[in-house]
Short mmCIF file of C-alpha atoms in Angstrom, two decimals:
data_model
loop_
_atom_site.label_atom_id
_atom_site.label_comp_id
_atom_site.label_asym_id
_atom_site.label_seq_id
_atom_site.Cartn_x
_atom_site.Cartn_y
_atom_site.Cartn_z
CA UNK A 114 48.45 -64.78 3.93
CA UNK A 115 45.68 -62.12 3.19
CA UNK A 116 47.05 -59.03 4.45
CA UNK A 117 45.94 -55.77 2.89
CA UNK A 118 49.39 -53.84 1.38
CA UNK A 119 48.32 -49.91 0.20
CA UNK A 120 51.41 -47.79 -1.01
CA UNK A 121 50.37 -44.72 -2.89
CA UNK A 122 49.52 -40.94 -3.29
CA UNK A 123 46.60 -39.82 -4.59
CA UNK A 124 45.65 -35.98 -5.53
CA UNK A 125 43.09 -34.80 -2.40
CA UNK A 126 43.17 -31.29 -1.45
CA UNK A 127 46.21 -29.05 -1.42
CA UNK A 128 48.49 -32.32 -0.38
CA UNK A 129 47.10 -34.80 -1.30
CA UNK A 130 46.93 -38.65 0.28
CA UNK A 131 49.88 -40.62 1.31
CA UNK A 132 49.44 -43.94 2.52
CA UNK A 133 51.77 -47.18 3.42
CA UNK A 134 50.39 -49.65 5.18
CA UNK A 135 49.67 -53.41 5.67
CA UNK A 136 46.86 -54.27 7.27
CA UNK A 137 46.40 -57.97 8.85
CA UNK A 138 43.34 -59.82 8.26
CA UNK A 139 40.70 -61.23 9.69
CA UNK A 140 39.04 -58.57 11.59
CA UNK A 141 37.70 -54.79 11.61
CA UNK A 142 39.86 -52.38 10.73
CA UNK A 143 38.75 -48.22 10.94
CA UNK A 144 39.72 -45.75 9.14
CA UNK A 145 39.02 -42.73 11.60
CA UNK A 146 39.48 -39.04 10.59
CA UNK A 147 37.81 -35.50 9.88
CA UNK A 148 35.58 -34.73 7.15
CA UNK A 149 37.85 -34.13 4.31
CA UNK A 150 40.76 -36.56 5.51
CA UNK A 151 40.86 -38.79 2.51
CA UNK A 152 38.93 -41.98 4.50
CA UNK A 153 36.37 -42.69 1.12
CA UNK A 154 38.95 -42.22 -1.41
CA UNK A 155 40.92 -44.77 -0.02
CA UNK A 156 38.07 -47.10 -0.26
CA UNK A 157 37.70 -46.02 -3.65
CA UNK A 158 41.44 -46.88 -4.27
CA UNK A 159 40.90 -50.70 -3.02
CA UNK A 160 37.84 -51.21 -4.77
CA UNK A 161 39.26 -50.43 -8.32
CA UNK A 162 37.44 -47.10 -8.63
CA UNK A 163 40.11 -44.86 -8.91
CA UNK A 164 43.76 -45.68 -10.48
CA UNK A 165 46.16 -44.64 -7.90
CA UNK A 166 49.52 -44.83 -9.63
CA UNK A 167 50.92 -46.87 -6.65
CA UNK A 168 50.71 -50.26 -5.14
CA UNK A 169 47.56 -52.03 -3.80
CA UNK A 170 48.30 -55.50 -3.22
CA UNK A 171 46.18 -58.40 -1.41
CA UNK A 172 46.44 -62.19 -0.48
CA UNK A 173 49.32 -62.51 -2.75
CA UNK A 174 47.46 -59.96 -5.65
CA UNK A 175 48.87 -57.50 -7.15
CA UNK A 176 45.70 -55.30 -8.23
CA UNK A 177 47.57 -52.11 -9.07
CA UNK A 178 51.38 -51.66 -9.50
CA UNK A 179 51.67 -48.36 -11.79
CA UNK A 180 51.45 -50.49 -15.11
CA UNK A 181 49.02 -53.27 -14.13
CA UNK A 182 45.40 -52.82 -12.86
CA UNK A 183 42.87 -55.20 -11.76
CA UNK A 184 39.48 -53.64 -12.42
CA UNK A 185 36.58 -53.93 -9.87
CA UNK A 186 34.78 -56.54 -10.93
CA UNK A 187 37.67 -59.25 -10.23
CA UNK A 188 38.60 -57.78 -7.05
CA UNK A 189 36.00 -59.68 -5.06
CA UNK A 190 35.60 -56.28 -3.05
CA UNK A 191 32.30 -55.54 -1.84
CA UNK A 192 31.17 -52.37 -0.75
CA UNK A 193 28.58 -50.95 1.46
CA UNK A 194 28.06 -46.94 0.91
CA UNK A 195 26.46 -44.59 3.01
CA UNK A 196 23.37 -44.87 1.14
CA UNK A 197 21.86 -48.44 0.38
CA UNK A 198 21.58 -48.03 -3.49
CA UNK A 199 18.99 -51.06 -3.40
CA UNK A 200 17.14 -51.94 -6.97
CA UNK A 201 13.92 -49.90 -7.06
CA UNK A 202 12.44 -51.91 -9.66
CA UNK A 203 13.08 -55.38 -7.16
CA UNK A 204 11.98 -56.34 -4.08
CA UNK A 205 13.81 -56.98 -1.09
CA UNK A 206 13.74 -60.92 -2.14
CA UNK A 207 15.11 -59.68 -5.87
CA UNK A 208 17.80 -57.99 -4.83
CA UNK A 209 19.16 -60.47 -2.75
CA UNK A 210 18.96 -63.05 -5.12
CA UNK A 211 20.23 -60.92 -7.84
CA UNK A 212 23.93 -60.70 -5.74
CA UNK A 213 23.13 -64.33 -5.06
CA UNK A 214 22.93 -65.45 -8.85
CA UNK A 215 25.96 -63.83 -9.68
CA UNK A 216 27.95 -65.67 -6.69
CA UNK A 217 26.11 -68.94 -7.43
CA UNK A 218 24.57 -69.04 -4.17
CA UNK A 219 20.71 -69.29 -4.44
CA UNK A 220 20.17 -71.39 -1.94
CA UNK A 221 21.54 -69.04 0.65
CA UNK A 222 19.06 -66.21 0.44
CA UNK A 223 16.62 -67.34 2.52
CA UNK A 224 18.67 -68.37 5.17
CA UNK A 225 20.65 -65.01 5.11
CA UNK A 226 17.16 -63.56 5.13
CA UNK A 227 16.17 -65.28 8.29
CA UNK A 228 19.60 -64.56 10.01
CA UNK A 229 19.46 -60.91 9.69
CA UNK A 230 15.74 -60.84 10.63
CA UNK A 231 14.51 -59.47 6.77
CA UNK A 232 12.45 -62.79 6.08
CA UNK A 233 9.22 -60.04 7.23
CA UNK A 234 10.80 -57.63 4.49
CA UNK A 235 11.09 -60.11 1.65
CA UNK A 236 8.07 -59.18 -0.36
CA UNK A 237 8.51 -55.22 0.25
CA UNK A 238 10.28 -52.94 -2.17
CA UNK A 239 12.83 -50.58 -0.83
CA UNK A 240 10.76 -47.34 -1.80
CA UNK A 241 8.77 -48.93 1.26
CA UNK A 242 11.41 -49.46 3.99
CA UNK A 243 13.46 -47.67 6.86
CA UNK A 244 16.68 -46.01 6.43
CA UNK A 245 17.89 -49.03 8.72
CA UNK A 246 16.17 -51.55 6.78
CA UNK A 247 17.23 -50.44 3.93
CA UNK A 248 20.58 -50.72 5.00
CA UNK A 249 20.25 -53.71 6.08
CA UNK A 250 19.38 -55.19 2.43
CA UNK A 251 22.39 -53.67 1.33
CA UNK A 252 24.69 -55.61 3.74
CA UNK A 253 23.15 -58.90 3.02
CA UNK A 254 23.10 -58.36 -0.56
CA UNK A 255 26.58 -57.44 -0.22
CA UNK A 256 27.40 -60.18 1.74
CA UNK A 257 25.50 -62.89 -1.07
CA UNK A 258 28.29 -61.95 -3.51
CA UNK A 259 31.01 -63.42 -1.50
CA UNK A 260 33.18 -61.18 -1.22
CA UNK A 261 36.92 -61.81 -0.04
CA UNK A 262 37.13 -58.39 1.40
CA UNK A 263 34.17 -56.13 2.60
CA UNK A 264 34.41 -52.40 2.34
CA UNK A 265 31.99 -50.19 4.67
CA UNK A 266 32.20 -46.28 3.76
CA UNK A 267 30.40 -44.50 6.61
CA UNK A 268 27.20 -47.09 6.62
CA UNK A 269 25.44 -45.77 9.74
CA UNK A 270 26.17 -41.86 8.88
CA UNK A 271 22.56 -41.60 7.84
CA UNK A 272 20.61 -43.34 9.96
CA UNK A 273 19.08 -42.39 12.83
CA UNK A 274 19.54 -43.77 16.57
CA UNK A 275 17.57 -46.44 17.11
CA UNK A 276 18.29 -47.58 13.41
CA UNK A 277 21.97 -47.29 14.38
CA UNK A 278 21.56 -49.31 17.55
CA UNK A 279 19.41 -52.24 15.30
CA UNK A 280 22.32 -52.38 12.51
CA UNK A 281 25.25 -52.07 14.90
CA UNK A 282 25.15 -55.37 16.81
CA UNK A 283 24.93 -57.39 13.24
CA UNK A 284 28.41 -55.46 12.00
CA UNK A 285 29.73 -56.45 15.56
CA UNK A 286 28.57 -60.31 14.31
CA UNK A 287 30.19 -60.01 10.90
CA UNK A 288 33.34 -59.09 12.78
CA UNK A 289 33.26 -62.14 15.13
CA UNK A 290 31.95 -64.92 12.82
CA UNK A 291 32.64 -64.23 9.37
CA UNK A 292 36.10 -64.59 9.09
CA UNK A 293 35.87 -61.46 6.74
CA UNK A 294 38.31 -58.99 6.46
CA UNK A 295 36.35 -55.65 6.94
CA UNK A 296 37.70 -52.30 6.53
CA UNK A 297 35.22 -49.22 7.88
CA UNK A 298 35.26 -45.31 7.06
CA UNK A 299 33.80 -43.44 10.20
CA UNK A 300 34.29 -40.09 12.04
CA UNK A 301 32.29 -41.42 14.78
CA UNK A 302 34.15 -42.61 18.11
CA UNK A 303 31.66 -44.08 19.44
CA UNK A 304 31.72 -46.55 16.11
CA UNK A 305 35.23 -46.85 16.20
CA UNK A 306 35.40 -47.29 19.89
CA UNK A 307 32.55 -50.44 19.64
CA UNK A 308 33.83 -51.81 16.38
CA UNK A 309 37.36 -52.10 15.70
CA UNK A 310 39.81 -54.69 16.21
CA UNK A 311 42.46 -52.12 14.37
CA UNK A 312 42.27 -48.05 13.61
CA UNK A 313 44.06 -46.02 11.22
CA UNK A 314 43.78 -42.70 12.10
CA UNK A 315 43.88 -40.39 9.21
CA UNK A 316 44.21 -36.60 8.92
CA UNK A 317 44.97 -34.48 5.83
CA UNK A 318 45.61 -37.35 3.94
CA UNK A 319 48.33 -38.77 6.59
CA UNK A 320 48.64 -41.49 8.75
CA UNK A 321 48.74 -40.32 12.34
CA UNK A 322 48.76 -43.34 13.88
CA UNK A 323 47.85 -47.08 13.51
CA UNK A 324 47.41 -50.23 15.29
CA UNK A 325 44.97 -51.86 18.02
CA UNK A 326 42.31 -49.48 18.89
CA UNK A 327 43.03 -49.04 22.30
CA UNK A 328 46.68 -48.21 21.77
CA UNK A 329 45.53 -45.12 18.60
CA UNK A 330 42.59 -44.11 20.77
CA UNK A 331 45.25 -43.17 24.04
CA UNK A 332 47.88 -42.18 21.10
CA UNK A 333 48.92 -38.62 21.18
CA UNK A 334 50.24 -38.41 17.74
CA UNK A 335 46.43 -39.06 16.68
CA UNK A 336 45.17 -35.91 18.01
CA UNK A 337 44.72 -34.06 14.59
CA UNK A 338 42.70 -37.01 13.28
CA UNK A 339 40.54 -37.10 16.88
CA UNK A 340 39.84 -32.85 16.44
CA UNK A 341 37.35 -32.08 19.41
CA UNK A 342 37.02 -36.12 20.25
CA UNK A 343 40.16 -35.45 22.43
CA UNK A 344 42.09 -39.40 22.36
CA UNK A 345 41.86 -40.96 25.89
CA UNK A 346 41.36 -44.93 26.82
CA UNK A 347 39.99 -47.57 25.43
CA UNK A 348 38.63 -50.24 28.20
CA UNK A 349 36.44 -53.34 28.44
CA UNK A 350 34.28 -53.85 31.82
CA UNK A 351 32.38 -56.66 32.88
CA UNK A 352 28.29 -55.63 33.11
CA UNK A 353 27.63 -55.94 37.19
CA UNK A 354 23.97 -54.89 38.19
CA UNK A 355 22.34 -52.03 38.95
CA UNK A 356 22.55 -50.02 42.01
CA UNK A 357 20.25 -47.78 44.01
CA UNK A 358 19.26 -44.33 42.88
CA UNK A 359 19.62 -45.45 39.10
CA UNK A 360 23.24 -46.23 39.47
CA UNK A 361 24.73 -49.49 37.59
CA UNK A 362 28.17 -51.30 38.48
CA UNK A 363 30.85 -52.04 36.04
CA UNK A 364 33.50 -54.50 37.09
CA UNK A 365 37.10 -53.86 36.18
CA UNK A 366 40.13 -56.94 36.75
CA UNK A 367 40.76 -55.17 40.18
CA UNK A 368 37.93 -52.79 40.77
CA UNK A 369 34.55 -51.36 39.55
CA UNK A 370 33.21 -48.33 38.20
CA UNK A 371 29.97 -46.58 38.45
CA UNK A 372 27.75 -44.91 36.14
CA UNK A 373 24.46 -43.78 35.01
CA UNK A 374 22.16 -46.75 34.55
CA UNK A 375 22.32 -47.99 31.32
CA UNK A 376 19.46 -47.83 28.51
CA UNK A 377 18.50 -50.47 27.37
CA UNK A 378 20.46 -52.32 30.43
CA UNK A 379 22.99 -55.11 29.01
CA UNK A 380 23.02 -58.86 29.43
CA UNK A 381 23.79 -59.92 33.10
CA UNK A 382 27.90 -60.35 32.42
CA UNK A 383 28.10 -58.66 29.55
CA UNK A 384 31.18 -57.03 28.08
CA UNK A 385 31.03 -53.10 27.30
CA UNK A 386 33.69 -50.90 26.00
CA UNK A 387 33.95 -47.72 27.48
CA UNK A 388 35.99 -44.43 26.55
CA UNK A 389 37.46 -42.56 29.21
CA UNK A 390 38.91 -39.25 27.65
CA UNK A 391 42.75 -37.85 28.87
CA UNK A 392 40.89 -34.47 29.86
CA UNK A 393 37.99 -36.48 32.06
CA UNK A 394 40.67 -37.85 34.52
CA UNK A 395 41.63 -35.94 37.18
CA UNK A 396 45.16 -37.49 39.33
CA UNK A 397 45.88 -36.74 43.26
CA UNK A 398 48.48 -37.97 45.58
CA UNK A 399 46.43 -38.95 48.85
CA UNK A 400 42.84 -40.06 48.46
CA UNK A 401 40.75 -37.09 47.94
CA UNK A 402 37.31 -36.47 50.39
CA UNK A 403 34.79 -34.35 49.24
CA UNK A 404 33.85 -34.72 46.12
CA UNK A 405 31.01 -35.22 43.83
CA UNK A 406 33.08 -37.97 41.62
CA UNK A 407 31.48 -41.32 41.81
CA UNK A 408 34.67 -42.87 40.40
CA UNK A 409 38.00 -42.73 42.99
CA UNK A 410 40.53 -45.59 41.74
CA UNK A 411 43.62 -46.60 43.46
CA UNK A 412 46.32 -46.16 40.97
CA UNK A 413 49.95 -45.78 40.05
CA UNK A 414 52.28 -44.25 37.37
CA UNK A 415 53.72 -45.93 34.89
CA UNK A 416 55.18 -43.22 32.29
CA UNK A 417 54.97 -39.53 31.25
CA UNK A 418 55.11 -38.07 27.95
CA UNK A 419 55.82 -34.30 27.07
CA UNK A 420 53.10 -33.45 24.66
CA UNK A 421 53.61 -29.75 24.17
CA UNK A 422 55.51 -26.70 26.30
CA UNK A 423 52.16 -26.81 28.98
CA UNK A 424 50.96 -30.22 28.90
CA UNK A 425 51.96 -33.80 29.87
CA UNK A 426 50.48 -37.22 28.67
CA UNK A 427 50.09 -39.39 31.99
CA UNK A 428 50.01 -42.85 31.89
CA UNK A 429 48.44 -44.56 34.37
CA UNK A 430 47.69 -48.47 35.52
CA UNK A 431 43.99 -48.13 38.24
CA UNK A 432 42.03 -51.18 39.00
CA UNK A 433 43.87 -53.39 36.91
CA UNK A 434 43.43 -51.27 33.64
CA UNK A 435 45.27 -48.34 31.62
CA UNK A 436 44.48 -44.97 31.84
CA UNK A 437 45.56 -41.78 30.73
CA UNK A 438 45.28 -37.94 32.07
CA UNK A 439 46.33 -34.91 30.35
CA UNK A 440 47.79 -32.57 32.86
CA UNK A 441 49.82 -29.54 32.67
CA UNK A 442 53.61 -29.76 33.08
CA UNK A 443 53.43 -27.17 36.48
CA UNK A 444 50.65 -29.68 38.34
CA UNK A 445 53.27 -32.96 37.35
CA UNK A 446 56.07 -30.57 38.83
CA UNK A 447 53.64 -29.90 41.73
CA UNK A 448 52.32 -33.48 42.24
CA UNK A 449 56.07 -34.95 41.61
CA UNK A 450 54.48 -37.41 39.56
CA UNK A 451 57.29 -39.99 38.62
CA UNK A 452 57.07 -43.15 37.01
CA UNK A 453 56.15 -45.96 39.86
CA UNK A 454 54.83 -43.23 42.35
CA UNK A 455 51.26 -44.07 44.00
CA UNK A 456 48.42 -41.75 43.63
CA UNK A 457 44.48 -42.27 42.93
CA UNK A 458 42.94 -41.46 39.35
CA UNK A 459 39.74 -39.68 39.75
CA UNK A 460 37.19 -40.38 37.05
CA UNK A 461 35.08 -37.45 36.05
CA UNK A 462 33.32 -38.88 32.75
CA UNK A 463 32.70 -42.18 31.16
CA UNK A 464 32.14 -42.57 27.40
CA UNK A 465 29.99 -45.44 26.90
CA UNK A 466 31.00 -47.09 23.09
CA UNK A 467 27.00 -48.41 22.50
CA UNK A 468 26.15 -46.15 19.69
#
């Protein structure tokens, strides 16, 4: 058992942070919020650099209790910050093999080196490489002290697209293969969205919600840690082709959607996941003519939820898949939207989570 147990309060703003949680292992687990929300102090909590007063417990550890505290160095956490924090004085190849000395691992630099494509970079010092290169050393050092649990605080905040796009399909590959628990600070839901297998979604130093992505993401109670990124769904399509007049299809278990074509276009087959805000679906009762929407799916009700004195959360099965619309509480009344009843979901906006 190597499940992640955090129970404590530490001093952050005017209330502070309050966590309880356990969080199951292996996988990639977000910690989603505001500016401000407490997302890097927690990190600093599991790593050993801050006493917390409380309980942080993991695989069976206790590493702080109150009286007991495990410091950093036997925690076996490694951590990759928002900036790379490389060695100046050492090339790429020396800091990698300084992380790999420690963990008794020589003979895995080089072929770390060649699996995240820096074998080019080995002879360069970081005062010479990218922000995404340079991040890039950072993970693989990170990754040559064998860690038992990773810690990511914000590592793509700084970099620009295209760096972003290079570093985000090797995070999505630690995820997969590794068998390494991760856990990754991000306000960005487009991270969040691609990443994670789990989301905690944290404002003013609470817990709004928690569990699989997709079900925090369409969770109303997360809309304080969400701010303008309104929650909506979480879906997975299967990449189709393109279409005329730079179109592309998107298959769905009983249907398809169509968008934009896609930049740099995926893999024939290839998986996406897509964000479909609450406010970006639009419901009718009869199959509506005479409009621009691309996106017209057959749907039905399957609950509603009273989110404030105006509006209602409206939960929705189309093409196989679950969707939600915000509406107000006079168009429901209007509509007589019940749970079971028929109508179409018209899809104004699609959210694609690529970078």
């Amino acid at each position: 058992m190597t499940d992640l147990h955090l129970a404590f309060r530490l001093p952050h703003g005017p209330r502070g942070i309050e966590i309880d949680l356990t969080l199951p292992d292996p996988g990639l687990t977000a910690i989603f919020g505001p500016s401000g929300a407490g997302k890097s102090s927690i990190l600093r909590a599991v790593a050993g650099f801050e006493r917390t007063g409380g309980l942080i417990r993991y695989s069976g550890e206790t590493w702080e209790d109150g009286r007991a505290f495990t410091p950093p160095h036997r925690r076996r956490v490694g951590m990759v910050f928002q900036a790379p924090r490389l060695f100046d004085h050492l090339d790429v190849e020396g800091n990698l093999t300084y992380a790999a000395r420690r963990a008794g691992c020589l003979n895995e630099v080089r072929p770390m080196a060649d699996k995240f494509g820096l074998t080019p970079l080995l002879a360069r010092k970081p005062a010479t490489l990218s922000g995404g290169e340079a991040q890039r050393v950072a993970l693989v050092r990170t990754l040559l002290s064998r860690p038992r649990l990773l810690l990511m605080d914000e590592p793509l905040s700084a970099l620009d697209t295209a760096s972003r796009a290079a570093i985000l399909p090797l995070i999505e590959q630690l995820r997969d293969e590794a068998q390494l628990p991760i856990l990754y600070v991000s306000h960005s839901l487009a991270e969040v969205a691609r990443l994670a297998t789990r989301t905690i979604a944290l404002a003013e130093g609470r817990v709004q919600a928690q569990g699989p992505t997709a079900g925090v993401l369409s969770d109303p109670r997360a809309a304080r840690a969400f701010g303008a990124e309104e929650p909506g769904s979480l879906i997975e399509a299967r990449y189709a082709g393109t279409e005329p007049q730079g179109l592309c299809r998107l298959s769905l278990p009983e249907g398809q959607l169509i968008l934009p074509a896609l930049q740099p276009e995926p893999a024939p087959g290839e998986m996406l996941r897509l964000v479909i805000r609450a406010r970006d679906v639009m419901v009718a009762t009869i199959p509506p003519l005479g409009l621009s929407a691309l996106n017209i799916l057959p749907a039905r009700v399957t609950a509603l939820t009273d989110l404030d004195a105006a509006s209602v959360d409206v939960q929705l099965t189309a093409a196989g898949t679950a969707l939600r619309a915000r509406l107000t509480r006079r168009s429901v009344e209007t509509l007589k939207l019940a749970p079971g009843a028929p109508c179409h979901a018209i899809v104004k906006s699609v959210a694609l989570a690529r970078d």
